[in-house]
Amino acid sequence: MIKQKWLISAACFLSAHAFADGLLNNPVVNGQKVITLSAGPAWYSSGSTQTVTLQPDVLKTYIGDSETRVLGTAEVFFGIQCLLTNQIYSQFGIAAAYAGNAKLRGDVLEDGDPNFNNFVYRYQLNHGRVGLKGKLLGDFGYWVTPYLSGSVAVAFNHSFDWSLTPKIFEEVPAPPFASNTTTAFAYTVGAGLQAPLNKHWQLGLGYEFADLGKSQLGAAIGQSVNDRFKETHLYTHQLQFSATYLL
């Protein structure tokens, strides 16, 4: 019985050792093609304050709430792997990403007067982008590989579904802002860890900060002044799960 236990223990140790060797002995191939699929939740908030002039003598101040909300994000990356040193290598290529509908809301001050806070505004924003992305990875002989990432992209931010809800029933809401798609600059920076399953597949877990860029609604019906409701930036903090395939 004791001998059998020793044999089982030895077999388990050798199997684990062989598995570790299999993971650690996958050399980085210069010029190898890479496909990575990433997804995860992203947290955001919109606390900006702005004043929009609707008519020469009519203005409203919009105060975004600071509540943190969550949306879903996904990205696909196509790149090429380049060996920089015997321990450091990079992956560089094209990335396309999408973020689900961000729900933004806040209070409306008539004529910018806090005494006339009679409406709550709501609208939605979805985001897509295409750009260049790079990753810097370190192969230090461990089971996991740390990485840093960054990207710059052209973003397409679609603002839609604007509505005003009166806080008192006597108030009549103004005409809504029109839906609009804005082309903007976006960027991301991130860090995380990757672990190989075999010579082709790797799984990763990381954090990514993103600036989704500028967004802007269209003019309201009857608006005579060329002033728009807009967000200069929308920042997200994403928990990113990834699967990488090396061709």
PDB file of C-alpha atoms in Angstrom:
ATOM      1  CA  MET A   1       0.000   0.000   0.000  1.00  0.00           C
ATOM      2  CA  ILE A   2       2.815   2.399   0.941  1.00  0.00           C
ATOM      3  CA  LYS A   3       4.650   1.565  -2.280  1.00  0.00           C
ATOM      4  CA  GLN A   4       1.482   2.211  -4.280  1.00  0.00           C
ATOM      5  CA  LYS A   5       1.061   5.639  -2.661  1.00  0.00           C
ATOM      6  CA  TRP A   6       4.666   6.510  -3.474  1.00  0.00           C
ATOM      7  CA  LEU A   7       4.164   5.458  -7.086  1.00  0.00           C
ATOM      8  CA  ILE A   8       1.013   7.577  -7.391  1.00  0.00           C
ATOM      9  CA  SER A   9       2.769  10.581  -5.811  1.00  0.00           C
ATOM     10  CA  ALA A  10       5.753  10.180  -8.128  1.00  0.00           C
ATOM     11  CA  ALA A  11       3.486   9.881 -11.153  1.00  0.00           C
ATOM     12  CA  CYS A  12       1.611  13.052 -10.166  1.00  0.00           C
ATOM     13  CA  PHE A  13       4.878  14.931  -9.641  1.00  0.00           C
ATOM     14  CA  LEU A  14       6.311  13.801 -12.966  1.00  0.00           C
ATOM     15  CA  SER A  15       3.082  14.682 -14.762  1.00  0.00           C
ATOM     16  CA  ALA A  16       3.026  18.174 -13.245  1.00  0.00           C
ATOM     17  CA  HIS A  17       6.725  18.620 -14.010  1.00  0.00           C
ATOM     18  CA  ALA A  18       6.209  17.521 -17.605  1.00  0.00           C
ATOM     19  CA  PHE A  19       3.217  19.850 -17.938  1.00  0.00           C
ATOM     20  CA  ALA A  20       5.248  22.775 -16.608  1.00  0.00           C
ATOM     21  CA  ASP A  21       8.111  21.943 -18.954  1.00  0.00           C
ATOM     22  CA  GLY A  22       5.638  21.843 -21.820  1.00  0.00           C
ATOM     23  CA  LEU A  23       4.414  25.310 -20.945  1.00  0.00           C
ATOM     24  CA  LEU A  24       7.847  26.798 -20.404  1.00  0.00           C
ATOM     25  CA  ASN A  25       9.423  25.285 -23.497  1.00  0.00           C
ATOM     26  CA  ASN A  26       7.224  27.017 -26.052  1.00  0.00           C
ATOM     27  CA  PRO A  27       9.719  29.394 -27.667  1.00  0.00           C
ATOM     28  CA  VAL A  28       8.627  32.760 -29.021  1.00  0.00           C
ATOM     29  CA  VAL A  29       8.562  32.624 -32.819  1.00  0.00           C
ATOM     30  CA  ASN A  30       9.590  35.816 -34.595  1.00  0.00           C
ATOM     31  CA  GLY A  31       7.005  36.882 -37.177  1.00  0.00           C
ATOM     32  CA  GLN A  32       4.301  34.546 -35.861  1.00  0.00           C
ATOM     33  CA  LYS A  33       0.724  35.727 -36.451  1.00  0.00           C
ATOM     34  CA  VAL A  34      -1.510  36.372 -33.436  1.00  0.00           C
ATOM     35  CA  ILE A  35      -5.287  36.545 -32.977  1.00  0.00           C
ATOM     36  CA  THR A  36      -6.687  37.680 -29.618  1.00  0.00           C
ATOM     37  CA  LEU A  37     -10.332  37.865 -28.569  1.00  0.00           C
ATOM     38  CA  SER A  38     -11.019  39.957 -25.472  1.00  0.00           C
ATOM     39  CA  ALA A  39     -14.185  40.735 -23.533  1.00  0.00           C
ATOM     40  CA  GLY A  40     -15.275  41.875 -20.114  1.00  0.00           C
ATOM     41  CA  PRO A  41     -17.182  44.405 -18.037  1.00  0.00           C
ATOM     42  CA  ALA A  42     -16.178  48.069 -18.068  1.00  0.00           C
ATOM     43  CA  TRP A  43     -17.119  50.666 -15.463  1.00  0.00           C
ATOM     44  CA  TYR A  44     -17.826  54.303 -16.316  1.00  0.00           C
ATOM     45  CA  SER A  45     -19.419  57.465 -14.948  1.00  0.00           C
ATOM     46  CA  SER A  46     -20.357  60.813 -16.439  1.00  0.00           C
ATOM     47  CA  GLY A  47     -20.113  63.729 -14.079  1.00  0.00           C
ATOM     48  CA  SER A  48     -19.561  66.567 -16.549  1.00  0.00           C
ATOM     49  CA  THR A  49     -21.407  69.886 -16.327  1.00  0.00           C
ATOM     50  CA  GLN A  50     -22.162  72.008 -19.388  1.00  0.00           C
ATOM     51  CA  THR A  51     -24.379  74.867 -20.480  1.00  0.00           C
ATOM     52  CA  VAL A  52     -26.074  74.747 -23.887  1.00  0.00           C
ATOM     53  CA  THR A  53     -27.721  77.738 -25.560  1.00  0.00           C
ATOM     54  CA  LEU A  54     -30.900  76.729 -27.390  1.00  0.00           C
ATOM     55  CA  GLN A  55     -32.107  80.207 -28.372  1.00  0.00           C
ATOM     56  CA  PRO A  56     -30.372  83.593 -28.019  1.00  0.00           C
ATOM     57  CA  ASP A  57     -32.219  84.117 -24.738  1.00  0.00           C
ATOM     58  CA  VAL A  58     -32.705  80.463 -23.682  1.00  0.00           C
ATOM     59  CA  LEU A  59     -29.989  78.368 -22.070  1.00  0.00           C
ATOM     60  CA  LYS A  60     -29.922  75.260 -19.932  1.00  0.00           C
ATOM     61  CA  THR A  61     -27.253  73.790 -17.682  1.00  0.00           C
ATOM     62  CA  TYR A  62     -26.858  70.006 -17.644  1.00  0.00           C
ATOM     63  CA  ILE A  63     -25.250  68.399 -14.600  1.00  0.00           C
ATOM     64  CA  GLY A  64     -24.268  64.774 -15.156  1.00  0.00           C
ATOM     65  CA  ASP A  65     -24.566  62.447 -12.191  1.00  0.00           C
ATOM     66  CA  SER A  66     -21.467  60.716 -10.851  1.00  0.00           C
ATOM     67  CA  GLU A  67     -22.978  57.251 -10.393  1.00  0.00           C
ATOM     68  CA  THR A  68     -20.742  54.438 -11.624  1.00  0.00           C
ATOM     69  CA  ARG A  69     -22.355  52.050 -14.101  1.00  0.00           C
ATOM     70  CA  VAL A  70     -21.186  49.025 -16.067  1.00  0.00           C
ATOM     71  CA  LEU A  71     -21.338  48.002 -19.731  1.00  0.00           C
ATOM     72  CA  GLY A  72     -20.014  45.127 -21.811  1.00  0.00           C
ATOM     73  CA  THR A  73     -17.028  45.431 -24.155  1.00  0.00           C
ATOM     74  CA  ALA A  74     -15.385  43.183 -26.737  1.00  0.00           C
ATOM     75  CA  GLU A  75     -12.300  43.401 -28.965  1.00  0.00           C
ATOM     76  CA  VAL A  76     -10.574  41.388 -31.681  1.00  0.00           C
ATOM     77  CA  PHE A  77      -6.861  41.874 -32.392  1.00  0.00           C
ATOM     78  CA  PHE A  78      -4.842  40.681 -35.408  1.00  0.00           C
ATOM     79  CA  GLY A  79      -1.094  41.116 -35.100  1.00  0.00           C
ATOM     80  CA  ILE A  80       2.444  39.881 -35.680  1.00  0.00           C
ATOM     81  CA  GLN A  81       4.853  38.807 -32.971  1.00  0.00           C
ATOM     82  CA  CYS A  82       8.374  40.254 -32.914  1.00  0.00           C
ATOM     83  CA  LEU A  83      11.241  39.119 -30.673  1.00  0.00           C
ATOM     84  CA  LEU A  84      13.041  42.161 -29.221  1.00  0.00           C
ATOM     85  CA  THR A  85      15.467  40.466 -26.784  1.00  0.00           C
ATOM     86  CA  ASN A  86      15.814  36.946 -25.428  1.00  0.00           C
ATOM     87  CA  GLN A  87      13.120  37.789 -22.831  1.00  0.00           C
ATOM     88  CA  ILE A  88      11.096  40.680 -24.264  1.00  0.00           C
ATOM     89  CA  TYR A  89       8.860  40.483 -27.310  1.00  0.00           C
ATOM     90  CA  SER A  90       6.066  42.528 -28.843  1.00  0.00           C
ATOM     91  CA  GLN A  91       2.798  41.984 -30.660  1.00  0.00           C
ATOM     92  CA  PHE A  92       1.672  44.749 -33.009  1.00  0.00           C
ATOM     93  CA  GLY A  93      -1.342  44.943 -35.287  1.00  0.00           C
ATOM     94  CA  ILE A  94      -4.908  46.080 -35.859  1.00  0.00           C
ATOM     95  CA  ALA A  95      -7.659  46.037 -33.228  1.00  0.00           C
ATOM     96  CA  ALA A  96     -11.415  46.540 -33.563  1.00  0.00           C
ATOM     97  CA  ALA A  97     -13.542  47.024 -30.442  1.00  0.00           C
ATOM     98  CA  TYR A  98     -17.145  47.637 -29.457  1.00  0.00           C
ATOM     99  CA  ALA A  99     -18.739  48.872 -26.227  1.00  0.00           C
ATOM    100  CA  GLY A 100     -22.414  48.346 -25.459  1.00  0.00           C
ATOM    101  CA  ASN A 101     -24.859  51.096 -24.628  1.00  0.00           C
ATOM    102  CA  ALA A 102     -23.653  53.502 -21.947  1.00  0.00           C
ATOM    103  CA  LYS A 103     -26.616  55.018 -20.116  1.00  0.00           C
ATOM    104  CA  LEU A 104     -25.983  58.654 -19.197  1.00  0.00           C
ATOM    105  CA  ARG A 105     -28.217  60.888 -17.098  1.00  0.00           C
ATOM    106  CA  GLY A 106     -28.299  64.019 -14.956  1.00  0.00           C
ATOM    107  CA  ASP A 107     -30.223  67.121 -13.899  1.00  0.00           C
ATOM    108  CA  VAL A 108     -31.309  70.102 -16.010  1.00  0.00           C
ATOM    109  CA  LEU A 109     -31.203  73.647 -14.611  1.00  0.00           C
ATOM    110  CA  GLU A 110     -33.497  76.063 -16.451  1.00  0.00           C
ATOM    111  CA  ASP A 111     -31.485  79.182 -17.386  1.00  0.00           C
ATOM    112  CA  GLY A 112     -28.651  77.749 -15.286  1.00  0.00           C
ATOM    113  CA  ASP A 113     -30.581  78.511 -12.091  1.00  0.00           C
ATOM    114  CA  PRO A 114     -30.284  75.860  -9.313  1.00  0.00           C
ATOM    115  CA  ASN A 115     -33.728  76.920  -8.067  1.00  0.00           C
ATOM    116  CA  PHE A 116     -35.266  75.560 -11.289  1.00  0.00           C
ATOM    117  CA  ASN A 117     -33.943  72.007 -11.283  1.00  0.00           C
ATOM    118  CA  ASN A 118     -37.121  70.582 -12.808  1.00  0.00           C
ATOM    119  CA  PHE A 119     -35.979  67.868 -15.247  1.00  0.00           C
ATOM    120  CA  VAL A 120     -33.864  64.741 -15.434  1.00  0.00           C
ATOM    121  CA  TYR A 121     -32.193  64.027 -18.777  1.00  0.00           C
ATOM    122  CA  ARG A 122     -31.298  60.589 -20.098  1.00  0.00           C
ATOM    123  CA  TYR A 123     -29.649  59.337 -23.256  1.00  0.00           C
ATOM    124  CA  GLN A 124     -27.527  56.443 -24.493  1.00  0.00           C
ATOM    125  CA  LEU A 125     -24.167  56.134 -26.196  1.00  0.00           C
ATOM    126  CA  ASN A 126     -22.573  53.210 -27.994  1.00  0.00           C
ATOM    127  CA  HIS A 127     -19.000  53.076 -29.162  1.00  0.00           C
ATOM    128  CA  GLY A 128     -16.981  51.319 -31.833  1.00  0.00           C
ATOM    129  CA  ARG A 129     -13.371  51.856 -32.819  1.00  0.00           C
ATOM    130  CA  VAL A 130     -10.696  50.606 -35.217  1.00  0.00           C
ATOM    131  CA  GLY A 131      -7.022  51.315 -34.752  1.00  0.00           C
ATOM    132  CA  LEU A 132      -3.469  50.180 -34.050  1.00  0.00           C
ATOM    133  CA  LYS A 133      -2.577  48.233 -30.918  1.00  0.00           C
ATOM    134  CA  GLY A 134       0.677  47.027 -29.435  1.00  0.00           C
ATOM    135  CA  LYS A 135       1.611  44.709 -26.577  1.00  0.00           C
ATOM    136  CA  LEU A 136       4.959  44.375 -24.838  1.00  0.00           C
ATOM    137  CA  LEU A 137       5.426  40.982 -23.158  1.00  0.00           C
ATOM    138  CA  GLY A 138       8.103  39.516 -20.904  1.00  0.00           C
ATOM    139  CA  ASP A 139       9.030  35.820 -21.007  1.00  0.00           C
ATOM    140  CA  PHE A 140      10.896  35.388 -17.709  1.00  0.00           C
ATOM    141  CA  GLY A 141      10.561  31.622 -17.426  1.00  0.00           C
ATOM    142  CA  TYR A 142       7.386  31.558 -15.329  1.00  0.00           C
ATOM    143  CA  TRP A 143       4.023  30.006 -16.076  1.00  0.00           C
ATOM    144  CA  VAL A 144       2.523  33.450 -16.625  1.00  0.00           C
ATOM    145  CA  THR A 145       3.721  36.206 -18.941  1.00  0.00           C
ATOM    146  CA  PRO A 146       3.205  39.837 -17.862  1.00  0.00           C
ATOM    147  CA  TYR A 147       2.315  42.381 -20.515  1.00  0.00           C
ATOM    148  CA  LEU A 148       1.693  46.076 -21.122  1.00  0.00           C
ATOM    149  CA  SER A 149      -0.607  47.239 -23.910  1.00  0.00           C
ATOM    150  CA  GLY A 150      -1.657  50.424 -25.645  1.00  0.00           C
ATOM    151  CA  SER A 151      -3.679  51.502 -28.650  1.00  0.00           C
ATOM    152  CA  VAL A 152      -4.766  54.526 -30.657  1.00  0.00           C
ATOM    153  CA  ALA A 153      -7.909  54.397 -32.739  1.00  0.00           C
ATOM    154  CA  VAL A 154     -10.587  56.165 -34.721  1.00  0.00           C
ATOM    155  CA  ALA A 155     -13.818  55.960 -32.725  1.00  0.00           C
ATOM    156  CA  PHE A 156     -17.423  56.121 -33.855  1.00  0.00           C
ATOM    157  CA  ASN A 157     -19.615  57.299 -30.974  1.00  0.00           C
ATOM    158  CA  HIS A 158     -23.372  57.162 -31.543  1.00  0.00           C
ATOM    159  CA  SER A 159     -25.484  59.263 -29.149  1.00  0.00           C
ATOM    160  CA  PHE A 160     -29.224  58.545 -29.196  1.00  0.00           C
ATOM    161  CA  ASP A 161     -32.505  58.170 -27.286  1.00  0.00           C
ATOM    162  CA  TRP A 162     -32.478  61.572 -25.562  1.00  0.00           C
ATOM    163  CA  SER A 163     -35.372  62.179 -23.176  1.00  0.00           C
ATOM    164  CA  LEU A 164     -36.397  64.638 -20.456  1.00  0.00           C
ATOM    165  CA  THR A 165     -38.448  63.538 -17.451  1.00  0.00           C
ATOM    166  CA  PRO A 166     -40.216  66.309 -15.458  1.00  0.00           C
ATOM    167  CA  LYS A 167     -39.761  66.256 -11.689  1.00  0.00           C
ATOM    168  CA  ILE A 168     -43.092  68.058 -11.302  1.00  0.00           C
ATOM    169  CA  PHE A 169     -46.073  67.297 -13.519  1.00  0.00           C
ATOM    170  CA  GLU A 170     -46.722  70.947 -14.494  1.00  0.00           C
ATOM    171  CA  GLU A 171     -43.474  71.171 -16.454  1.00  0.00           C
ATOM    172  CA  VAL A 172     -43.456  70.507 -20.214  1.00  0.00           C
ATOM    173  CA  PRO A 173     -40.162  69.148 -21.614  1.00  0.00           C
ATOM    174  CA  ALA A 174     -38.361  70.921 -24.447  1.00  0.00           C
ATOM    175  CA  PRO A 175     -37.943  69.170 -27.823  1.00  0.00           C
ATOM    176  CA  PRO A 176     -35.308  66.400 -27.668  1.00  0.00           C
ATOM    177  CA  PHE A 177     -31.824  66.562 -29.104  1.00  0.00           C
ATOM    178  CA  ALA A 178     -31.444  64.519 -32.286  1.00  0.00           C
ATOM    179  CA  SER A 179     -29.352  61.353 -32.501  1.00  0.00           C
ATOM    180  CA  ASN A 180     -25.870  61.795 -33.934  1.00  0.00           C
ATOM    181  CA  THR A 181     -22.683  59.837 -34.670  1.00  0.00           C
ATOM    182  CA  THR A 182     -19.358  61.531 -33.947  1.00  0.00           C
ATOM    183  CA  THR A 183     -15.966  60.471 -35.304  1.00  0.00           C
ATOM    184  CA  ALA A 184     -13.327  60.926 -32.609  1.00  0.00           C
ATOM    185  CA  PHE A 185      -9.883  59.947 -31.349  1.00  0.00           C
ATOM    186  CA  ALA A 186      -9.733  57.156 -28.744  1.00  0.00           C
ATOM    187  CA  TYR A 187      -6.906  55.442 -26.902  1.00  0.00           C
ATOM    188  CA  THR A 188      -6.303  52.652 -24.381  1.00  0.00           C
ATOM    189  CA  VAL A 189      -3.565  51.571 -21.979  1.00  0.00           C
ATOM    190  CA  GLY A 190      -3.521  48.300 -20.101  1.00  0.00           C
ATOM    191  CA  ALA A 191      -1.596  45.643 -18.206  1.00  0.00           C
ATOM    192  CA  GLY A 192      -2.131  42.015 -17.351  1.00  0.00           C
ATOM    193  CA  LEU A 193      -0.943  38.418 -17.365  1.00  0.00           C
ATOM    194  CA  GLN A 194      -1.100  35.649 -19.971  1.00  0.00           C
ATOM    195  CA  ALA A 195      -0.689  31.911 -19.410  1.00  0.00           C
ATOM    196  CA  PRO A 196      -0.074  29.342 -22.184  1.00  0.00           C
ATOM    197  CA  LEU A 197      -2.246  26.244 -22.463  1.00  0.00           C
ATOM    198  CA  ASN A 198      -0.167  24.770 -25.294  1.00  0.00           C
ATOM    199  CA  LYS A 199       1.946  26.033 -28.193  1.00  0.00           C
ATOM    200  CA  HIS A 200      -1.088  27.642 -29.857  1.00  0.00           C
ATOM    201  CA  TRP A 201      -3.459  28.821 -27.105  1.00  0.00           C
ATOM    202  CA  GLN A 202      -3.003  31.343 -24.298  1.00  0.00           C
ATOM    203  CA  LEU A 203      -5.466  32.751 -21.763  1.00  0.00           C
ATOM    204  CA  GLY A 204      -5.157  36.205 -20.225  1.00  0.00           C
ATOM    205  CA  LEU A 205      -6.526  38.437 -17.483  1.00  0.00           C
ATOM    206  CA  GLY A 206      -5.882  42.160 -17.365  1.00  0.00           C
ATOM    207  CA  TYR A 207      -6.994  45.727 -16.766  1.00  0.00           C
ATOM    208  CA  GLU A 208      -7.517  48.302 -19.499  1.00  0.00           C
ATOM    209  CA  PHE A 209      -8.206  52.023 -19.220  1.00  0.00           C
ATOM    210  CA  ALA A 210      -9.918  53.577 -22.241  1.00  0.00           C
ATOM    211  CA  ASP A 211     -10.817  57.074 -23.349  1.00  0.00           C
ATOM    212  CA  LEU A 212     -13.707  56.508 -25.747  1.00  0.00           C
ATOM    213  CA  GLY A 213     -13.368  60.029 -27.130  1.00  0.00           C
ATOM    214  CA  LYS A 214     -15.745  62.849 -27.894  1.00  0.00           C
ATOM    215  CA  SER A 215     -19.473  62.408 -28.493  1.00  0.00           C
ATOM    216  CA  GLN A 216     -22.172  64.894 -29.470  1.00  0.00           C
ATOM    217  CA  LEU A 217     -25.926  64.934 -29.932  1.00  0.00           C
ATOM    218  CA  GLY A 218     -27.622  66.669 -32.850  1.00  0.00           C
ATOM    219  CA  ALA A 219     -29.625  69.888 -32.720  1.00  0.00           C
ATOM    220  CA  ALA A 220     -33.040  69.959 -31.076  1.00  0.00           C
ATOM    221  CA  ILE A 221     -36.121  70.777 -33.132  1.00  0.00           C
ATOM    222  CA  GLY A 222     -36.441  74.557 -33.354  1.00  0.00           C
ATOM    223  CA  GLN A 223     -32.972  75.223 -31.972  1.00  0.00           C
ATOM    224  CA  SER A 224     -31.611  78.342 -33.665  1.00  0.00           C
ATOM    225  CA  VAL A 225     -28.170  78.516 -32.048  1.00  0.00           C
ATOM    226  CA  ASN A 226     -25.366  76.228 -33.219  1.00  0.00           C
ATOM    227  CA  ASP A 227     -24.592  74.869 -29.762  1.00  0.00           C
ATOM    228  CA  ARG A 228     -24.643  71.163 -28.947  1.00  0.00           C
ATOM    229  CA  PHE A 229     -24.832  68.854 -25.969  1.00  0.00           C
ATOM    230  CA  LYS A 230     -21.538  66.946 -25.945  1.00  0.00           C
ATOM    231  CA  GLU A 231     -19.120  64.893 -23.893  1.00  0.00           C
ATOM    232  CA  THR A 232     -15.447  65.657 -24.456  1.00  0.00           C
ATOM    233  CA  HIS A 233     -14.359  62.337 -22.942  1.00  0.00           C
ATOM    234  CA  LEU A 234     -15.921  59.150 -21.631  1.00  0.00           C
ATOM    235  CA  TYR A 235     -13.505  57.070 -19.577  1.00  0.00           C
ATOM    236  CA  THR A 236     -13.893  53.363 -18.830  1.00  0.00           C
ATOM    237  CA  HIS A 237     -12.059  50.910 -16.580  1.00  0.00           C
ATOM    238  CA  GLN A 238     -12.277  47.374 -17.921  1.00  0.00           C
ATOM    239  CA  LEU A 239     -11.627  43.942 -16.446  1.00  0.00           C
ATOM    240  CA  GLN A 240     -10.420  42.120 -19.552  1.00  0.00           C
ATOM    241  CA  PHE A 241     -10.531  38.372 -20.192  1.00  0.00           C
ATOM    242  CA  SER A 242      -8.686  37.222 -23.321  1.00  0.00           C
ATOM    243  CA  ALA A 243      -7.958  34.168 -25.423  1.00  0.00           C
ATOM    244  CA  THR A 244      -4.984  34.278 -27.808  1.00  0.00           C
ATOM    245  CA  TYR A 245      -4.309  31.924 -30.711  1.00  0.00           C
ATOM    246  CA  LEU A 246      -0.843  31.757 -32.259  1.00  0.00           C
ATOM    247  CA  LEU A 247      -0.942  30.671 -35.901  1.00  0.00           C
TER     248      LEU A 247
END
